Amino acid sequence: MKLNQVLSKAFIFLKKNKALVTLLILVDFVFILMHCFLLWNIIDYNLNFSIEKDLGYAEFYQYLKEFGILSLLLYLFYKQKQLIYLVWAIIFLYLLLDDSLSIHENYGFYLADYLNIQPKFNLRPEDFGELLFFAFFAFLFFISIVFAFLKADLKGKLITKKLFLLFLILAFFGICIDLFHIVIPYGKNQLALIEDGGEMVVMSFIFVYVFSFYYSEKVL
């Protein structure tokens, strides 16, 4: 697909869902702005305003979006009886649990210790452990998506293609930028802002897309 076609479809998507996109992105930027105010000492020091803080205000908002996406996908599975929706629901369930329980951080540490991984390229042993953990689950999820995709109807394939693209963008912020954040010895605050802020914005777009698909199917 040509770039102008992609941009055209993206514009149509945003236009149709302008109100919801605006609302979610606005809330994202409020949290991002509060995080910046915290870094600049404009507001009283409260880690709950940091978008990096687990179980902080911004993270809780992210959990709500993930739970919303999960719920919509489960309902689509219930109504459409298509395995692909269940697979995507499981993926977002994993994301929700991982974000709230720090699963990949904990198991990454255990893997690094068990395999006796040594630090390299400015990466800690647990960073390599986390990458191995991600790779394992990425492989499982990819195989599951391919299997379900082959059995899906046209609508299931459509949502999968777009969700997969959005998921890759999410992974770029969550994994690639996170690695840059660790490896690069300067600009830590800026990279953390790009990483977590990017994840928030992309998750908002995923929620809007899944909700718009859900609504267009008239399953309310």
PDB file of C-alpha atoms in Angstrom:
ATOM      1  CA  MET A   1       0.000   0.000   0.000  1.00  0.00           C
ATOM      2  CA  LYS A   2       1.352   3.431  -0.972  1.00  0.00           C
ATOM      3  CA  LEU A   3       2.149   6.041   1.654  1.00  0.00           C
ATOM      4  CA  ASN A   4      -0.572   8.418   0.446  1.00  0.00           C
ATOM      5  CA  GLN A   5      -3.150   5.618   0.766  1.00  0.00           C
ATOM      6  CA  VAL A   6      -2.021   4.897   4.315  1.00  0.00           C
ATOM      7  CA  LEU A   7      -2.177   8.581   5.239  1.00  0.00           C
ATOM      8  CA  SER A   8      -5.588   8.913   3.595  1.00  0.00           C
ATOM      9  CA  LYS A   9      -7.013   5.992   5.561  1.00  0.00           C
ATOM     10  CA  ALA A  10      -5.463   7.322   8.759  1.00  0.00           C
ATOM     11  CA  PHE A  11      -7.067  10.721   8.151  1.00  0.00           C
ATOM     12  CA  ILE A  12     -10.491   9.141   7.543  1.00  0.00           C
ATOM     13  CA  PHE A  13     -10.126   7.065  10.698  1.00  0.00           C
ATOM     14  CA  LEU A  14      -9.229  10.126  12.778  1.00  0.00           C
ATOM     15  CA  LYS A  15     -12.046  12.177  11.265  1.00  0.00           C
ATOM     16  CA  LYS A  16     -14.672   9.546  12.051  1.00  0.00           C
ATOM     17  CA  ASN A  17     -13.486   9.195  15.640  1.00  0.00           C
ATOM     18  CA  LYS A  18     -12.359  12.762  16.242  1.00  0.00           C
ATOM     19  CA  ALA A  19     -14.165  13.284  19.551  1.00  0.00           C
ATOM     20  CA  LEU A  20     -12.939  10.092  21.203  1.00  0.00           C
ATOM     21  CA  VAL A  21      -9.397  10.486  19.868  1.00  0.00           C
ATOM     22  CA  THR A  22      -9.294  14.076  21.092  1.00  0.00           C
ATOM     23  CA  LEU A  23     -10.556  13.138  24.543  1.00  0.00           C
ATOM     24  CA  LEU A  24      -8.109  10.289  25.104  1.00  0.00           C
ATOM     25  CA  ILE A  25      -5.106  12.122  23.667  1.00  0.00           C
ATOM     26  CA  LEU A  26      -5.983  15.205  25.704  1.00  0.00           C
ATOM     27  CA  VAL A  27      -5.944  13.147  28.903  1.00  0.00           C
ATOM     28  CA  ASP A  28      -2.641  11.584  27.800  1.00  0.00           C
ATOM     29  CA  PHE A  29      -1.090  15.002  27.341  1.00  0.00           C
ATOM     30  CA  VAL A  30      -2.412  16.209  30.683  1.00  0.00           C
ATOM     31  CA  PHE A  31      -0.537  13.359  32.356  1.00  0.00           C
ATOM     32  CA  ILE A  32       2.545  14.022  30.219  1.00  0.00           C
ATOM     33  CA  LEU A  33       2.399  17.708  31.131  1.00  0.00           C
ATOM     34  CA  MET A  34       2.057  16.896  34.829  1.00  0.00           C
ATOM     35  CA  HIS A  35       5.099  14.647  34.491  1.00  0.00           C
ATOM     36  CA  CYS A  36       7.036  17.543  32.954  1.00  0.00           C
ATOM     37  CA  PHE A  37       5.889  19.871  35.735  1.00  0.00           C
ATOM     38  CA  LEU A  38       7.203  17.320  38.209  1.00  0.00           C
ATOM     39  CA  LEU A  39      10.585  17.200  36.467  1.00  0.00           C
ATOM     40  CA  TRP A  40      10.764  20.984  36.327  1.00  0.00           C
ATOM     41  CA  ASN A  41       9.805  21.299  40.018  1.00  0.00           C
ATOM     42  CA  ILE A  42       6.754  23.366  39.118  1.00  0.00           C
ATOM     43  CA  ILE A  43       4.516  21.197  41.302  1.00  0.00           C
ATOM     44  CA  ASP A  44       5.177  19.603  44.672  1.00  0.00           C
ATOM     45  CA  TYR A  45       7.155  16.394  44.404  1.00  0.00           C
ATOM     46  CA  ASN A  46       4.721  13.512  44.115  1.00  0.00           C
ATOM     47  CA  LEU A  47       5.826  10.402  42.236  1.00  0.00           C
ATOM     48  CA  ASN A  48       2.221   9.535  41.453  1.00  0.00           C
ATOM     49  CA  PHE A  49       2.328  12.301  38.840  1.00  0.00           C
ATOM     50  CA  SER A  50       5.234  10.581  37.065  1.00  0.00           C
ATOM     51  CA  ILE A  51       4.256   8.618  33.960  1.00  0.00           C
ATOM     52  CA  GLU A  52       7.108   6.237  34.832  1.00  0.00           C
ATOM     53  CA  LYS A  53       5.621   5.330  38.219  1.00  0.00           C
ATOM     54  CA  ASP A  54       4.034   1.891  38.482  1.00  0.00           C
ATOM     55  CA  LEU A  55       0.505   2.242  39.863  1.00  0.00           C
ATOM     56  CA  GLY A  56       0.784   6.004  39.449  1.00  0.00           C
ATOM     57  CA  TYR A  57      -2.032   8.131  38.062  1.00  0.00           C
ATOM     58  CA  ALA A  58      -0.919   7.848  34.424  1.00  0.00           C
ATOM     59  CA  GLU A  59      -0.255   4.124  34.719  1.00  0.00           C
ATOM     60  CA  PHE A  60      -3.690   3.562  36.197  1.00  0.00           C
ATOM     61  CA  TYR A  61      -5.187   5.426  33.237  1.00  0.00           C
ATOM     62  CA  GLN A  62      -3.192   3.132  30.959  1.00  0.00           C
ATOM     63  CA  TYR A  63      -4.559   0.094  32.801  1.00  0.00           C
ATOM     64  CA  LEU A  64      -8.092   1.347  32.191  1.00  0.00           C
ATOM     65  CA  LYS A  65      -7.457   1.611  28.455  1.00  0.00           C
ATOM     66  CA  GLU A  66      -5.945  -1.860  28.343  1.00  0.00           C
ATOM     67  CA  PHE A  67      -8.861  -3.275  30.315  1.00  0.00           C
ATOM     68  CA  GLY A  68     -11.274  -1.513  27.963  1.00  0.00           C
ATOM     69  CA  ILE A  69      -9.564  -2.981  24.900  1.00  0.00           C
ATOM     70  CA  LEU A  70      -9.566  -6.420  26.514  1.00  0.00           C
ATOM     71  CA  SER A  71     -13.274  -6.177  27.342  1.00  0.00           C
ATOM     72  CA  LEU A  72     -14.234  -5.041  23.838  1.00  0.00           C
ATOM     73  CA  LEU A  73     -12.241  -7.849  22.229  1.00  0.00           C
ATOM     74  CA  LEU A  74     -13.803 -10.432  24.526  1.00  0.00           C
ATOM     75  CA  TYR A  75     -17.251  -9.141  23.630  1.00  0.00           C
ATOM     76  CA  LEU A  76     -16.397  -9.304  19.936  1.00  0.00           C
ATOM     77  CA  PHE A  77     -15.274 -12.898  20.440  1.00  0.00           C
ATOM     78  CA  TYR A  78     -18.523 -13.685  22.256  1.00  0.00           C
ATOM     79  CA  LYS A  79     -20.652 -12.167  19.495  1.00  0.00           C
ATOM     80  CA  GLN A  80     -18.653 -13.120  16.403  1.00  0.00           C
ATOM     81  CA  LYS A  81     -17.304 -16.509  17.546  1.00  0.00           C
ATOM     82  CA  GLN A  82     -13.996 -15.746  15.842  1.00  0.00           C
ATOM     83  CA  LEU A  83     -10.835 -17.077  17.494  1.00  0.00           C
ATOM     84  CA  ILE A  84      -8.798 -14.065  16.364  1.00  0.00           C
ATOM     85  CA  TYR A  85     -10.608 -11.781  18.820  1.00  0.00           C
ATOM     86  CA  LEU A  86      -9.842 -14.140  21.693  1.00  0.00           C
ATOM     87  CA  VAL A  87      -6.158 -14.245  20.735  1.00  0.00           C
ATOM     88  CA  TRP A  88      -5.956 -10.463  20.714  1.00  0.00           C
ATOM     89  CA  ALA A  89      -7.854 -10.336  24.009  1.00  0.00           C
ATOM     90  CA  ILE A  90      -5.287 -12.668  25.583  1.00  0.00           C
ATOM     91  CA  ILE A  91      -2.474 -10.469  24.276  1.00  0.00           C
ATOM     92  CA  PHE A  92      -3.978  -7.378  25.872  1.00  0.00           C
ATOM     93  CA  LEU A  93      -4.660  -9.319  29.053  1.00  0.00           C
ATOM     94  CA  TYR A  94      -0.958 -10.114  29.135  1.00  0.00           C
ATOM     95  CA  LEU A  95      -0.116  -6.438  28.577  1.00  0.00           C
ATOM     96  CA  LEU A  96      -2.408  -5.422  31.421  1.00  0.00           C
ATOM     97  CA  LEU A  97      -0.918  -7.977  33.801  1.00  0.00           C
ATOM     98  CA  ASP A  98       2.624  -7.196  32.706  1.00  0.00           C
ATOM     99  CA  ASP A  99       2.188  -3.458  33.187  1.00  0.00           C
ATOM    100  CA  SER A 100       0.498  -3.779  36.567  1.00  0.00           C
ATOM    101  CA  LEU A 101       2.577  -6.639  37.996  1.00  0.00           C
ATOM    102  CA  SER A 102       5.962  -5.953  36.328  1.00  0.00           C
ATOM    103  CA  ILE A 103       6.062  -9.513  35.009  1.00  0.00           C
ATOM    104  CA  HIS A 104       8.785  -9.077  32.401  1.00  0.00           C
ATOM    105  CA  GLU A 105      11.020  -7.184  34.831  1.00  0.00           C
ATOM    106  CA  ASN A 106      10.751  -9.909  37.465  1.00  0.00           C
ATOM    107  CA  TYR A 107      11.201 -12.844  35.120  1.00  0.00           C
ATOM    108  CA  GLY A 108      13.895 -11.003  33.202  1.00  0.00           C
ATOM    109  CA  PHE A 109      15.875 -10.773  36.422  1.00  0.00           C
ATOM    110  CA  TYR A 110      15.355 -14.481  37.149  1.00  0.00           C
ATOM    111  CA  LEU A 111      16.371 -15.460  33.616  1.00  0.00           C
ATOM    112  CA  ALA A 112      19.509 -13.353  33.778  1.00  0.00           C
ATOM    113  CA  ASP A 113      20.458 -14.921  37.086  1.00  0.00           C
ATOM    114  CA  TYR A 114      19.636 -18.469  35.960  1.00  0.00           C
ATOM    115  CA  LEU A 115      21.542 -18.142  32.672  1.00  0.00           C
ATOM    116  CA  ASN A 116      24.347 -16.167  34.311  1.00  0.00           C
ATOM    117  CA  ILE A 117      24.085 -13.430  31.697  1.00  0.00           C
ATOM    118  CA  GLN A 118      26.812 -10.809  31.849  1.00  0.00           C
ATOM    119  CA  PRO A 119      26.400  -7.073  31.191  1.00  0.00           C
ATOM    120  CA  LYS A 120      27.317  -5.890  27.712  1.00  0.00           C
ATOM    121  CA  PHE A 121      26.798  -2.843  25.474  1.00  0.00           C
ATOM    122  CA  ASN A 122      25.775  -0.817  28.553  1.00  0.00           C
ATOM    123  CA  LEU A 123      22.898  -3.242  29.093  1.00  0.00           C
ATOM    124  CA  ARG A 124      22.411  -4.911  32.453  1.00  0.00           C
ATOM    125  CA  PRO A 125      21.998  -8.701  32.740  1.00  0.00           C
ATOM    126  CA  GLU A 126      18.316  -8.239  33.571  1.00  0.00           C
ATOM    127  CA  ASP A 127      17.865  -6.237  30.355  1.00  0.00           C
ATOM    128  CA  PHE A 128      18.995  -9.246  28.340  1.00  0.00           C
ATOM    129  CA  GLY A 129      16.723 -11.415  30.470  1.00  0.00           C
ATOM    130  CA  GLU A 130      13.784  -9.153  29.680  1.00  0.00           C
ATOM    131  CA  LEU A 131      14.582  -9.312  25.963  1.00  0.00           C
ATOM    132  CA  LEU A 132      14.603 -13.114  26.112  1.00  0.00           C
ATOM    133  CA  PHE A 133      11.296 -13.059  27.962  1.00  0.00           C
ATOM    134  CA  PHE A 134       9.798 -10.700  25.381  1.00  0.00           C
ATOM    135  CA  ALA A 135      11.134 -12.817  22.517  1.00  0.00           C
ATOM    136  CA  PHE A 136       9.558 -15.964  23.947  1.00  0.00           C
ATOM    137  CA  PHE A 137       6.117 -14.427  24.349  1.00  0.00           C
ATOM    138  CA  ALA A 138       6.382 -12.548  21.058  1.00  0.00           C
ATOM    139  CA  PHE A 139       6.975 -15.888  19.330  1.00  0.00           C
ATOM    140  CA  LEU A 140       3.982 -17.492  21.073  1.00  0.00           C
ATOM    141  CA  PHE A 141       1.711 -14.567  20.291  1.00  0.00           C
ATOM    142  CA  PHE A 142       2.867 -14.378  16.671  1.00  0.00           C
ATOM    143  CA  ILE A 143       2.198 -18.077  16.089  1.00  0.00           C
ATOM    144  CA  SER A 144      -1.216 -17.720  17.741  1.00  0.00           C
ATOM    145  CA  ILE A 145      -2.092 -14.688  15.620  1.00  0.00           C
ATOM    146  CA  VAL A 146      -1.053 -16.421  12.391  1.00  0.00           C
ATOM    147  CA  PHE A 147      -3.067 -19.533  13.259  1.00  0.00           C
ATOM    148  CA  ALA A 148      -6.168 -17.516  14.182  1.00  0.00           C
ATOM    149  CA  PHE A 149      -5.703 -15.179  11.206  1.00  0.00           C
ATOM    150  CA  LEU A 150      -5.852 -18.087   8.764  1.00  0.00           C
ATOM    151  CA  LYS A 151      -9.185 -19.141  10.264  1.00  0.00           C
ATOM    152  CA  ALA A 152     -10.628 -15.635  10.558  1.00  0.00           C
ATOM    153  CA  ASP A 153     -13.252 -14.054   8.333  1.00  0.00           C
ATOM    154  CA  LEU A 154     -12.565 -10.872   6.369  1.00  0.00           C
ATOM    155  CA  LYS A 155     -13.478  -8.614   9.287  1.00  0.00           C
ATOM    156  CA  GLY A 156     -11.235 -10.527  11.653  1.00  0.00           C
ATOM    157  CA  LYS A 157      -8.374 -10.261   9.194  1.00  0.00           C
ATOM    158  CA  LEU A 158      -8.980  -6.534   8.776  1.00  0.00           C
ATOM    159  CA  ILE A 159      -8.825  -5.771  12.487  1.00  0.00           C
ATOM    160  CA  THR A 160      -5.761  -7.998  12.843  1.00  0.00           C
ATOM    161  CA  LYS A 161      -3.807  -6.189  10.138  1.00  0.00           C
ATOM    162  CA  LYS A 162      -4.395  -2.809  11.734  1.00  0.00           C
ATOM    163  CA  LEU A 163      -3.955  -4.010  15.304  1.00  0.00           C
ATOM    164  CA  PHE A 164      -0.697  -5.682  14.357  1.00  0.00           C
ATOM    165  CA  LEU A 165       0.633  -2.422  12.909  1.00  0.00           C
ATOM    166  CA  LEU A 166      -0.406  -0.469  15.999  1.00  0.00           C
ATOM    167  CA  PHE A 167       1.095  -3.175  18.189  1.00  0.00           C
ATOM    168  CA  LEU A 168       4.433  -2.859  16.381  1.00  0.00           C
ATOM    169  CA  ILE A 169       4.413   0.883  17.048  1.00  0.00           C
ATOM    170  CA  LEU A 170       3.638   0.173  20.698  1.00  0.00           C
ATOM    171  CA  ALA A 171       6.539  -2.295  20.834  1.00  0.00           C
ATOM    172  CA  PHE A 172       8.833   0.324  19.305  1.00  0.00           C
ATOM    173  CA  PHE A 173       8.208   2.647  22.238  1.00  0.00           C
ATOM    174  CA  GLY A 174       8.055  -0.075  24.877  1.00  0.00           C
ATOM    175  CA  ILE A 175      11.135  -2.024  23.799  1.00  0.00           C
ATOM    176  CA  CYS A 176      13.334  -0.030  21.410  1.00  0.00           C
ATOM    177  CA  ILE A 177      13.062   3.346  23.124  1.00  0.00           C
ATOM    178  CA  ASP A 178      13.365   1.590  26.480  1.00  0.00           C
ATOM    179  CA  LEU A 179      16.690   0.100  25.359  1.00  0.00           C
ATOM    180  CA  PHE A 180      17.893   3.496  24.160  1.00  0.00           C
ATOM    181  CA  HIS A 181      16.873   4.860  27.542  1.00  0.00           C
ATOM    182  CA  ILE A 182      19.173   2.337  29.212  1.00  0.00           C
ATOM    183  CA  VAL A 183      22.093   2.350  26.761  1.00  0.00           C
ATOM    184  CA  ILE A 184      22.426   6.080  26.103  1.00  0.00           C
ATOM    185  CA  PRO A 185      24.088   7.758  29.094  1.00  0.00           C
ATOM    186  CA  TYR A 186      22.411  11.135  28.627  1.00  0.00           C
ATOM    187  CA  GLY A 187      18.914  12.485  28.064  1.00  0.00           C
ATOM    188  CA  LYS A 188      17.409   9.932  30.454  1.00  0.00           C
ATOM    189  CA  ASN A 189      14.390  12.047  31.351  1.00  0.00           C
ATOM    190  CA  GLN A 190      13.663  12.908  27.726  1.00  0.00           C
ATOM    191  CA  LEU A 191      13.892   9.294  26.565  1.00  0.00           C
ATOM    192  CA  ALA A 192      11.707   8.129  29.448  1.00  0.00           C
ATOM    193  CA  LEU A 193       9.161  10.758  28.456  1.00  0.00           C
ATOM    194  CA  ILE A 194       9.213   9.599  24.832  1.00  0.00           C
ATOM    195  CA  GLU A 195       8.954   5.942  25.862  1.00  0.00           C
ATOM    196  CA  ASP A 196       6.090   6.166  28.332  1.00  0.00           C
ATOM    197  CA  GLY A 197       4.336   9.061  26.630  1.00  0.00           C
ATOM    198  CA  GLY A 198       4.518   7.258  23.303  1.00  0.00           C
ATOM    199  CA  GLU A 199       3.052   4.102  24.828  1.00  0.00           C
ATOM    200  CA  MET A 200       0.163   6.089  26.286  1.00  0.00           C
ATOM    201  CA  VAL A 201      -0.702   7.790  23.003  1.00  0.00           C
ATOM    202  CA  VAL A 202      -0.453   4.585  20.953  1.00  0.00           C
ATOM    203  CA  MET A 203      -2.639   2.726  23.458  1.00  0.00           C
ATOM    204  CA  SER A 204      -5.229   5.473  23.096  1.00  0.00           C
ATOM    205  CA  PHE A 205      -5.267   4.966  19.328  1.00  0.00           C
ATOM    206  CA  ILE A 206      -5.605   1.209  19.816  1.00  0.00           C
ATOM    207  CA  PHE A 207      -8.556   1.749  22.140  1.00  0.00           C
ATOM    208  CA  VAL A 208     -10.224   4.087  19.651  1.00  0.00           C
ATOM    209  CA  TYR A 209      -9.692   1.644  16.791  1.00  0.00           C
ATOM    210  CA  VAL A 210     -11.056  -1.367  18.679  1.00  0.00           C
ATOM    211  CA  PHE A 211     -13.979   0.679  19.980  1.00  0.00           C
ATOM    212  CA  SER A 212     -14.798   1.995  16.501  1.00  0.00           C
ATOM    213  CA  PHE A 213     -14.680  -1.545  15.114  1.00  0.00           C
ATOM    214  CA  TYR A 214     -16.877  -2.754  17.964  1.00  0.00           C
ATOM    215  CA  TYR A 215     -19.349   0.071  17.379  1.00  0.00           C
ATOM    216  CA  SER A 216     -19.408  -0.421  13.604  1.00  0.00           C
ATOM    217  CA  GLU A 217     -20.334  -4.056  14.137  1.00  0.00           C
ATOM    218  CA  LYS A 218     -23.403  -2.856  16.067  1.00  0.00           C
ATOM    219  CA  VAL A 219     -22.821  -5.214  18.937  1.00  0.00           C
ATOM    220  CA  LEU A 220     -23.829  -2.721  21.591  1.00  0.00           C
TER     221      LEU A 220
END
